[in-house]
Amino acid sequence: CVCVCVSCVCALHSTRSSGGTPVRAAAPPTPSMGLERESVGSRNKGAVAAGLVGLTCVGLGVVAYNTAHARAFHLLVNAGLASFACAFTLRTIPAVSHLFLNAGLGGFDLNKEPGLKIPEGVGAVAAAFYLIFLFLYIPVHFQAFLFRGDAFPHDKFVEFICALLSICCMIFLGFADDVLNLQWRHKLLLPTIASLPLLMVYYINFSSTTMVLPYPVNKWLGDNILDIGPLFYLYMGMLAVFCTNAINILAGINGIEAGQSLVIAISLALNNVYQLMGSSPNGDHELSLCLLLPFIGVTTALLSYNWFPAKVFVGDTFCYFAGMTFAVVGILGHFSKTLLLFFIPQVINFVYSVPQLFKLVPCPRHRLPKLNKKTGKLGMSYAVLDKPLKDLPLVSRLIIQTLRTLRLADVVDSESDVKMSNLTVINLCLLWSGQMRENQLAVRLLKIQAASSVVAFLIRYVLAHLFYDRVE
């Protein structure tokens, strides 16, 4: 417990000690913005506090588990390292921001008045510290076998290394996307390739492709268990693709990518702690938790700089990194189906976006909200169809009319063209709630994400009793 508390104090101290006199990172004079070493506590105290509170809550759960299981000491060390990862990330981002700008990785915030460039792809810094501290943690995770002479669990070691390999591959591919601006077809293919080591180790160590059938399906089929064979591996491969891209397409305002990832990570960590405190804990949830705690730490630090008004952009590097981390912990923790419950807003956003993603209606490159310069608030952005509604193809016309009837999109029809609000959850929130400031919109979306996690817990541990004879 002291380890967790001291680590959190160190992380908080790093946010205060960077306060003082603002000092710009050394960089040649350019019209670009260098990130200042300004006080995180004065500007983004809420973002840092939220992450540290979540990390501390998970740490206290680990403490409770540790009191009953002496072998869980490594989880306490992991929680401490996670807080130190947060502190190091907080200190490093201001120091290296000018390097991203010098390399041409910068952009303008389209939801603000025209201003200076902002470093882009800074999620690579958080990902780097995540890997560094997990590499340092490896001997601790296996210390019982290294120093006590017990039989070394090579299968668990391979799981850990393959998990890091898959995450590392996606970090590399995400950074390549930030630099090279890859096409969407590449974004679908690359996560599949990066998940292959993970699927191989799953096949070698477990090779379980069965699923428990809910009531009343088991009554119809006459069996509680269904073996779906290769389809299960196809599902896990598609899960990796979905997780990496789901974070990426629910984006467009300051703090939303890192914010939703932080909420999901804390929820998954609490789910692991609950499972570990149950009647039959297993090492799979321990490994999953060990991969999540450092992620919570570095994401908390990144969010403090990405929150409104953003000083850095996380880039596709972070979206890929976050998505693959979630896929890895879900697959190796053996709750790949439960994982989707914590992605309810992302699933809704994907289904809602299908007409644009599959080009059934026009899909502009940027679907982020549009700034109203008079009010300073964000409003809906629109896709423009260069034909009147009556001249559109039948499928497009039916989609637009259905969305307008259900009040799921704002449609403006004229004699020469049709304007339809872009199909994202962010635009849908603005359609139902009206224009609002960017930080208020981000807070509302994160509240929805948190509420969805509560619903996920209720479905998993309460409603599941209605459909399954045994719920663990």
Coordinates of C-alpha atoms in Angstrom, one line a residue:
C1 CA 0.0 0.0 0.0
V2 CA 2.9 2.4 0.8
C3 CA 4.4 1.5 -2.6
V4 CA 1.3 2.6 -4.4
C5 CA 0.8 5.8 -2.3
V6 CA 4.4 6.9 -2.6
S7 CA 4.4 6.4 -6.4
C8 CA 1.2 8.4 -6.8
V9 CA 2.7 11.2 -4.7
C10 CA 5.8 11.2 -7.0
A11 CA 3.6 11.5 -10.0
L12 CA 1.7 14.4 -8.5
H13 CA 4.9 16.1 -7.5
S14 CA 6.1 16.0 -11.1
T15 CA 3.0 17.9 -12.2
R16 CA 3.6 20.6 -9.5
S17 CA 7.4 20.9 -10.0
S18 CA 6.9 21.7 -13.7
G19 CA 4.9 24.8 -12.6
G20 CA 7.3 27.7 -11.9
T21 CA 8.3 30.0 -14.7
P22 CA 7.2 28.7 -18.2
V23 CA 10.2 27.7 -20.2
R24 CA 9.9 26.9 -23.9
A25 CA 11.6 23.8 -25.3
A26 CA 14.7 24.7 -27.2
A27 CA 13.8 25.1 -30.9
P28 CA 14.7 27.5 -33.7
P29 CA 12.2 30.3 -34.1
T30 CA 9.4 29.1 -36.3
P31 CA 5.7 29.9 -36.7
S32 CA 5.1 26.7 -34.9
M33 CA 4.1 26.2 -31.3
G34 CA 6.7 24.7 -28.9
L35 CA 5.1 23.0 -25.9
E36 CA 5.8 25.0 -22.8
R37 CA 6.7 23.5 -19.4
E38 CA 3.6 25.0 -17.8
S39 CA 1.9 23.8 -14.7
V40 CA -0.2 20.8 -15.4
G41 CA -1.8 21.3 -12.1
S42 CA -3.1 24.7 -13.0
R43 CA -4.5 23.7 -16.4
N44 CA -5.3 20.0 -16.4
K45 CA -5.5 19.1 -12.8
G46 CA -8.7 17.1 -13.4
A47 CA -7.2 14.9 -16.1
V48 CA -4.2 14.0 -14.0
A49 CA -6.3 13.5 -10.9
A50 CA -8.8 11.3 -12.7
G51 CA -6.1 9.0 -13.9
L52 CA -4.3 8.8 -10.6
V53 CA -7.6 8.2 -8.7
G54 CA -8.4 5.4 -11.1
L55 CA -4.8 4.0 -10.7
T56 CA -5.1 4.2 -6.9
C57 CA -8.4 2.5 -6.8
V58 CA -7.0 -0.3 -8.9
G59 CA -4.0 -0.4 -6.7
L60 CA -6.1 -0.7 -3.5
G61 CA -7.9 -3.6 -5.2
V62 CA -4.5 -5.2 -5.8
V63 CA -3.7 -4.6 -2.1
A64 CA -6.9 -6.4 -1.1
Y65 CA -6.0 -9.3 -3.4
N66 CA -2.4 -9.3 -2.1
T67 CA -3.5 -9.8 1.5
A68 CA -5.0 -13.1 0.6
H69 CA -2.4 -14.1 -2.1
A70 CA 1.2 -13.6 -1.1
R71 CA 2.3 -14.3 -4.7
A72 CA 0.7 -11.1 -5.9
F73 CA 3.5 -8.8 -4.7
H74 CA 4.5 -8.3 -8.3
L75 CA 1.2 -6.5 -8.9
L76 CA 2.1 -3.9 -6.3
V77 CA 5.4 -3.4 -7.9
N78 CA 3.6 -3.0 -11.3
A79 CA 1.3 -0.4 -9.8
G80 CA 4.3 1.5 -8.5
L81 CA 6.1 1.4 -11.8
A82 CA 2.9 2.6 -13.5
S83 CA 2.9 5.7 -11.4
F84 CA 6.5 6.3 -12.2
A85 CA 5.7 5.9 -15.9
C86 CA 3.1 8.6 -15.5
A87 CA 5.7 10.9 -13.9
F88 CA 8.3 10.3 -16.5
T89 CA 5.8 10.8 -19.3
L90 CA 4.7 14.1 -17.8
R91 CA 8.2 15.4 -17.7
T92 CA 9.3 14.1 -21.1
I93 CA 6.5 15.4 -23.4
P94 CA 7.4 19.1 -23.0
A95 CA 11.1 18.4 -23.5
V96 CA 10.7 16.5 -26.8
S97 CA 7.7 18.3 -28.4
H98 CA 9.9 20.5 -30.5
L99 CA 11.5 17.4 -32.0
F100 CA 8.1 16.4 -33.5
L101 CA 7.7 19.9 -35.0
N102 CA 11.2 20.0 -36.4
A103 CA 10.5 16.6 -38.1
G104 CA 7.4 18.0 -39.7
L105 CA 5.0 16.2 -37.4
G106 CA 2.7 19.1 -36.5
G107 CA -0.8 20.3 -37.4
F108 CA -3.4 23.0 -36.8
D109 CA -6.3 22.5 -34.5
L110 CA -9.3 22.8 -36.8
N111 CA -11.7 23.5 -34.0
K112 CA -9.8 26.7 -33.0
E113 CA -9.1 30.0 -34.6
P114 CA -6.1 29.8 -36.9
G115 CA -3.0 29.7 -34.8
L116 CA 0.4 28.0 -34.3
K117 CA 1.2 24.4 -35.1
I118 CA 0.8 21.7 -32.5
P119 CA 3.0 18.7 -32.2
E120 CA 1.4 15.6 -33.6
G121 CA 2.1 11.9 -32.9
V122 CA 3.2 12.5 -29.3
G123 CA 1.4 9.3 -28.3
A124 CA 4.7 7.7 -29.3
V125 CA 6.3 9.2 -26.1
A126 CA 3.6 7.5 -23.9
A127 CA 4.0 4.3 -25.9
A128 CA 7.8 4.3 -25.4
F129 CA 7.6 4.7 -21.7
Y130 CA 5.0 2.0 -21.5
L131 CA 7.4 -0.4 -23.2
I132 CA 10.4 0.7 -21.1
F133 CA 8.7 0.2 -17.8
L134 CA 7.2 -3.1 -18.8
F135 CA 10.6 -4.3 -19.9
L136 CA 11.9 -3.4 -16.5
Y137 CA 9.0 -5.2 -14.9
I138 CA 9.6 -8.6 -16.6
P139 CA 12.1 -9.9 -14.0
V140 CA 9.7 -8.9 -11.2
H141 CA 6.8 -10.8 -12.8
F142 CA 8.9 -14.0 -12.9
Q143 CA 10.9 -13.3 -9.7
A144 CA 9.5 -16.4 -7.9
F145 CA 10.9 -18.6 -10.6
L146 CA 14.2 -16.8 -11.1
F147 CA 15.3 -16.6 -7.5
R148 CA 13.5 -19.5 -5.8
G149 CA 14.5 -22.2 -8.2
D150 CA 10.9 -23.2 -9.1
A151 CA 10.2 -24.7 -12.5
F152 CA 10.2 -21.8 -15.0
P153 CA 6.8 -21.3 -16.8
H154 CA 8.0 -20.9 -20.3
D155 CA 4.5 -20.8 -21.6
K156 CA 3.6 -17.8 -19.5
F157 CA 6.9 -16.1 -20.5
V158 CA 6.1 -16.6 -24.2
E159 CA 2.7 -15.1 -23.6
F160 CA 4.2 -12.0 -22.0
I161 CA 6.8 -11.5 -24.7
C162 CA 4.3 -12.1 -27.5
A163 CA 1.9 -9.5 -25.9
L164 CA 4.7 -6.9 -26.0
L165 CA 5.6 -7.9 -29.5
S166 CA 2.1 -7.3 -30.8
I167 CA 1.8 -4.0 -29.0
C168 CA 5.3 -3.0 -30.2
C169 CA 4.3 -3.8 -33.8
M170 CA 1.2 -1.6 -33.6
I171 CA 3.2 1.3 -32.1
F172 CA 5.6 1.1 -35.0
L173 CA 2.8 0.8 -37.6
G174 CA 0.9 3.7 -35.9
F175 CA 3.9 5.9 -36.1
A176 CA 4.4 4.9 -39.7
D177 CA 0.8 6.0 -40.3
D178 CA 1.4 9.4 -38.7
V179 CA 4.5 9.9 -40.9
L180 CA 3.3 8.3 -44.2
N181 CA -0.5 8.9 -43.9
L182 CA -1.5 5.3 -44.8
Q183 CA -4.7 4.4 -46.7
W184 CA -7.7 2.9 -44.9
R185 CA -7.1 -0.5 -46.5
H186 CA -3.7 -0.6 -44.8
K187 CA -5.2 0.3 -41.5
L188 CA -7.4 -2.8 -41.8
L189 CA -4.7 -5.1 -42.8
L190 CA -1.8 -4.1 -40.5
P191 CA -3.6 -4.9 -37.1
T192 CA -4.4 -8.3 -38.5
I193 CA -0.8 -9.0 -39.2
A194 CA 0.3 -7.6 -35.8
S195 CA -2.1 -9.9 -34.0
L196 CA -0.7 -13.1 -35.6
P197 CA 2.0 -13.7 -32.9
L198 CA -0.7 -13.3 -30.3
L199 CA -3.0 -15.8 -32.0
M200 CA -0.1 -18.3 -32.4
V201 CA 0.7 -18.3 -28.7
Y202 CA -3.0 -18.6 -27.9
Y203 CA -3.2 -21.6 -30.2
I204 CA -0.1 -23.3 -28.7
N205 CA -0.9 -22.6 -25.0
F206 CA -4.7 -22.9 -24.9
S207 CA -6.2 -23.9 -28.3
S208 CA -9.7 -23.5 -26.8
T209 CA -12.3 -22.4 -29.3
T210 CA -15.4 -23.3 -27.3
M211 CA -18.1 -20.9 -26.1
V212 CA -20.8 -21.3 -23.5
L213 CA -24.2 -20.9 -24.9
P214 CA -26.8 -18.8 -23.2
Y215 CA -30.4 -19.8 -22.3
P216 CA -32.6 -20.6 -24.3
V217 CA -30.1 -21.3 -27.2
N218 CA -28.6 -24.2 -25.3
K219 CA -32.1 -25.7 -25.0
W220 CA -32.6 -25.6 -28.7
L221 CA -29.2 -27.1 -29.5
G222 CA -29.2 -29.6 -26.7
D223 CA -25.8 -28.6 -25.4
N224 CA -24.2 -25.9 -23.2
I225 CA -20.9 -25.8 -25.2
L226 CA -20.3 -24.9 -28.8
D227 CA -17.0 -25.4 -30.5
I228 CA -16.7 -22.9 -33.4
G229 CA -13.1 -23.9 -34.3
P230 CA -11.3 -21.5 -36.7
L231 CA -14.1 -19.0 -36.5
F232 CA -12.9 -18.2 -33.0
Y233 CA -9.5 -17.2 -34.3
L234 CA -11.1 -15.1 -37.0
Y235 CA -13.1 -13.4 -34.3
M236 CA -10.0 -12.6 -32.3
G237 CA -8.2 -11.3 -35.4
M238 CA -11.2 -9.1 -36.2
L239 CA -11.3 -7.9 -32.6
A240 CA -7.7 -6.6 -32.9
V241 CA -8.7 -4.7 -36.1
F242 CA -11.9 -3.3 -34.4
C243 CA -10.1 -2.1 -31.2
T244 CA -7.3 -0.3 -33.1
N245 CA -9.7 1.5 -35.4
A246 CA -12.6 2.0 -33.0
I247 CA -10.5 4.5 -31.0
N248 CA -9.4 6.2 -34.1
I249 CA -12.8 6.9 -35.7
L250 CA -14.3 8.2 -32.4
A251 CA -12.1 11.2 -32.5
G252 CA -11.9 14.8 -33.5
I253 CA -12.0 16.9 -30.4
N254 CA -9.3 17.6 -27.7
G255 CA -8.9 14.8 -25.2
I256 CA -11.4 12.3 -26.6
E257 CA -8.9 9.6 -27.8
A258 CA -6.9 9.5 -24.6
G259 CA -9.9 10.1 -22.5
Q260 CA -12.0 7.2 -23.8
S261 CA -8.9 5.0 -23.6
L262 CA -8.3 5.9 -20.0
V263 CA -11.9 5.1 -19.0
I264 CA -11.8 1.8 -20.8
A265 CA -8.5 0.8 -19.3
I266 CA -9.6 1.6 -15.7
S267 CA -12.8 -0.3 -16.3
L268 CA -10.9 -3.4 -17.6
A269 CA -8.4 -3.2 -14.7
L270 CA -11.3 -3.1 -12.2
N271 CA -12.8 -6.1 -14.0
N272 CA -9.5 -8.0 -13.6
V273 CA -9.3 -7.1 -9.9
Y274 CA -12.8 -8.3 -9.3
Q275 CA -12.0 -11.6 -11.1
L276 CA -8.8 -12.0 -9.0
M277 CA -10.7 -11.4 -5.8
G278 CA -13.3 -14.1 -6.8
S279 CA -13.4 -17.7 -5.6
S280 CA -11.2 -19.0 -8.5
P281 CA -8.5 -16.4 -9.5
N282 CA -6.1 -17.3 -12.3
G283 CA -2.9 -16.0 -13.7
D284 CA -4.5 -14.8 -16.9
H285 CA -6.2 -11.9 -15.1
E286 CA -2.9 -11.1 -13.3
L287 CA -1.1 -10.8 -16.7
S288 CA -3.9 -8.7 -18.1
L289 CA -3.8 -6.4 -15.1
C290 CA 0.0 -6.0 -15.3
L291 CA -0.4 -4.9 -18.9
L292 CA -3.1 -2.4 -18.1
L293 CA -1.6 -0.5 -15.1
P294 CA 1.3 1.0 -16.9
F295 CA -1.1 1.9 -19.8
I296 CA -3.2 3.8 -17.3
G297 CA -0.2 5.7 -16.0
V298 CA 1.1 6.9 -19.4
T299 CA -2.3 7.7 -20.7
T300 CA -3.0 9.9 -17.7
A301 CA 0.1 11.9 -18.4
L302 CA -0.7 12.1 -22.2
L303 CA -4.3 13.2 -21.5
S304 CA -3.1 16.1 -19.3
Y305 CA -1.4 17.7 -22.4
N306 CA -4.1 16.6 -24.9
W307 CA -7.0 18.0 -22.9
F308 CA -8.7 21.2 -24.0
P309 CA -6.9 23.4 -25.1
A310 CA -4.6 20.7 -26.5
K311 CA -0.9 21.3 -26.4
V312 CA -0.2 18.1 -28.3
F313 CA -2.0 15.7 -30.5
V314 CA -1.8 12.0 -29.7
G315 CA -1.8 10.8 -33.4
D316 CA -2.6 7.5 -34.8
T317 CA 0.3 6.1 -32.9
F318 CA -1.6 6.3 -29.7
C319 CA -4.9 5.0 -31.2
Y320 CA -3.1 1.9 -32.5
F321 CA -1.2 1.4 -29.3
A322 CA -4.3 1.7 -27.2
G323 CA -6.4 -0.5 -29.4
M324 CA -3.9 -3.3 -29.5
T325 CA -3.3 -3.1 -25.8
F326 CA -7.0 -3.7 -25.2
A327 CA -7.1 -6.6 -27.7
V328 CA -4.1 -8.2 -26.1
V329 CA -5.4 -8.0 -22.5
G330 CA -8.8 -9.3 -23.6
I331 CA -7.4 -12.3 -25.6
L332 CA -4.7 -13.3 -23.0
G333 CA -7.0 -12.6 -20.1
H334 CA -9.6 -14.9 -21.7
F335 CA -12.4 -12.3 -21.7
S336 CA -12.4 -11.4 -25.4
K337 CA -16.2 -11.4 -25.5
T338 CA -16.6 -9.4 -22.3
L339 CA -14.1 -6.9 -23.8
L340 CA -16.7 -5.7 -26.3
L341 CA -19.1 -4.8 -23.5
F342 CA -16.7 -2.0 -22.5
F343 CA -16.7 -0.7 -26.1
I344 CA -20.4 0.0 -26.3
P345 CA -20.0 3.7 -27.5
Q346 CA -17.3 2.6 -30.0
V347 CA -19.6 -0.2 -31.3
I348 CA -22.5 2.2 -31.7
N349 CA -20.2 4.7 -33.4
F350 CA -19.0 2.1 -35.8
V351 CA -22.5 0.8 -36.7
Y352 CA -23.7 4.4 -37.0
S353 CA -20.8 5.3 -39.3
V354 CA -21.2 2.2 -41.6
P355 CA -23.0 4.1 -44.4
Q356 CA -20.1 6.6 -44.7
L357 CA -17.3 4.1 -44.0
F358 CA -18.6 1.8 -46.8
K359 CA -19.2 4.8 -49.1
L360 CA -23.0 4.3 -49.3
V361 CA -23.1 8.1 -48.7
P362 CA -20.2 10.5 -49.1
C363 CA -17.6 10.4 -46.4
P364 CA -15.3 13.5 -46.1
R365 CA -11.7 13.1 -44.9
H366 CA -12.4 15.0 -41.6
R367 CA -15.8 14.4 -39.9
L368 CA -15.0 16.4 -36.8
P369 CA -17.4 19.1 -35.6
K370 CA -17.3 22.6 -37.0
L371 CA -16.4 25.7 -35.0
N372 CA -19.0 28.5 -34.9
K373 CA -16.6 31.5 -34.7
K374 CA -19.4 33.8 -33.4
T375 CA -20.3 31.7 -30.4
G376 CA -17.1 29.8 -29.9
K377 CA -19.1 26.6 -29.7
L378 CA -18.9 23.4 -31.8
G379 CA -21.7 22.5 -34.2
M380 CA -22.4 19.6 -36.5
S381 CA -20.3 19.1 -39.6
Y382 CA -21.9 18.0 -42.9
A383 CA -21.3 15.8 -45.9
V384 CA -22.5 17.4 -49.1
L385 CA -24.1 15.3 -51.9
D386 CA -23.9 17.1 -55.2
K387 CA -27.4 15.9 -56.3
P388 CA -30.9 16.6 -55.1
L389 CA -32.3 13.8 -52.9
K390 CA -34.7 12.5 -55.6
D391 CA -31.7 11.9 -58.0
L392 CA -29.6 9.9 -55.6
P393 CA -29.2 6.1 -55.9
L394 CA -32.0 4.1 -54.2
V395 CA -29.8 2.8 -51.3
S396 CA -28.4 6.3 -50.5
R397 CA -31.9 7.8 -50.6
L398 CA -33.4 5.2 -48.3
I399 CA -30.5 5.6 -45.8
I400 CA -30.8 9.4 -45.7
Q401 CA -34.6 9.3 -45.4
T402 CA -34.5 6.7 -42.6
L403 CA -31.9 8.7 -40.7
R404 CA -33.9 11.8 -41.0
T405 CA -37.1 10.1 -39.9
L406 CA -35.5 8.6 -36.8
R407 CA -33.8 11.9 -36.1
L408 CA -30.4 10.4 -36.3
A409 CA -29.1 12.9 -38.8
D410 CA -29.8 16.5 -39.8
V411 CA -30.6 16.6 -43.6
V412 CA -30.9 19.8 -45.6
D413 CA -32.4 19.2 -49.0
S414 CA -32.3 21.8 -51.8
E415 CA -32.9 21.8 -55.5
S416 CA -29.2 21.4 -56.3
D417 CA -27.7 19.2 -53.5
V418 CA -28.2 17.5 -50.1
K419 CA -26.4 18.2 -46.9
M420 CA -26.4 15.5 -44.2
S421 CA -24.7 15.7 -40.8
N422 CA -21.7 13.3 -40.6
L423 CA -22.5 10.0 -39.0
T424 CA -20.5 10.0 -35.8
V425 CA -21.5 9.8 -32.2
I426 CA -20.0 13.2 -31.6
N427 CA -22.2 14.8 -34.3
L428 CA -25.2 12.9 -32.9
C429 CA -24.6 14.3 -29.5
L430 CA -24.5 17.8 -31.0
L431 CA -27.7 17.1 -32.9
W432 CA -29.6 16.1 -29.8
S433 CA -28.0 18.5 -27.3
G434 CA -27.3 21.6 -29.5
Q435 CA -24.0 23.4 -29.9
M436 CA -21.6 23.4 -27.0
R437 CA -18.0 24.2 -26.2
E438 CA -15.4 21.7 -27.0
N439 CA -14.4 20.9 -23.4
Q440 CA -18.1 20.5 -22.4
L441 CA -18.6 18.1 -25.4
A442 CA -15.5 16.1 -24.4
V443 CA -16.7 15.8 -20.8
R444 CA -20.2 14.7 -21.9
L445 CA -18.8 12.0 -24.2
L446 CA -16.5 10.7 -21.4
K447 CA -19.5 10.6 -19.0
I448 CA -21.3 8.5 -21.6
Q449 CA -18.2 6.2 -21.8
A450 CA -18.1 5.9 -18.0
A451 CA -21.9 5.1 -17.9
S452 CA -21.4 2.5 -20.6
S453 CA -18.8 0.8 -18.4
V454 CA -21.3 0.7 -15.5
V455 CA -23.8 -0.9 -17.9
A456 CA -21.1 -3.4 -19.0
F457 CA -20.5 -4.5 -15.4
L458 CA -24.3 -4.9 -14.9
I459 CA -24.6 -7.0 -18.0
R460 CA -21.6 -9.1 -17.2
Y461 CA -22.2 -9.8 -13.5
V462 CA -26.0 -9.2 -12.9
L463 CA -28.0 -9.8 -16.1
A464 CA -25.8 -12.7 -17.1
H465 CA -27.4 -14.8 -14.3
L466 CA -30.6 -14.8 -16.3
F467 CA -29.0 -16.6 -19.3
Y468 CA -26.3 -18.7 -17.8
D469 CA -26.4 -21.3 -15.0
R470 CA -23.0 -20.3 -13.7
V471 CA -21.4 -16.8 -13.9
E472 CA -17.8 -16.3 -12.7

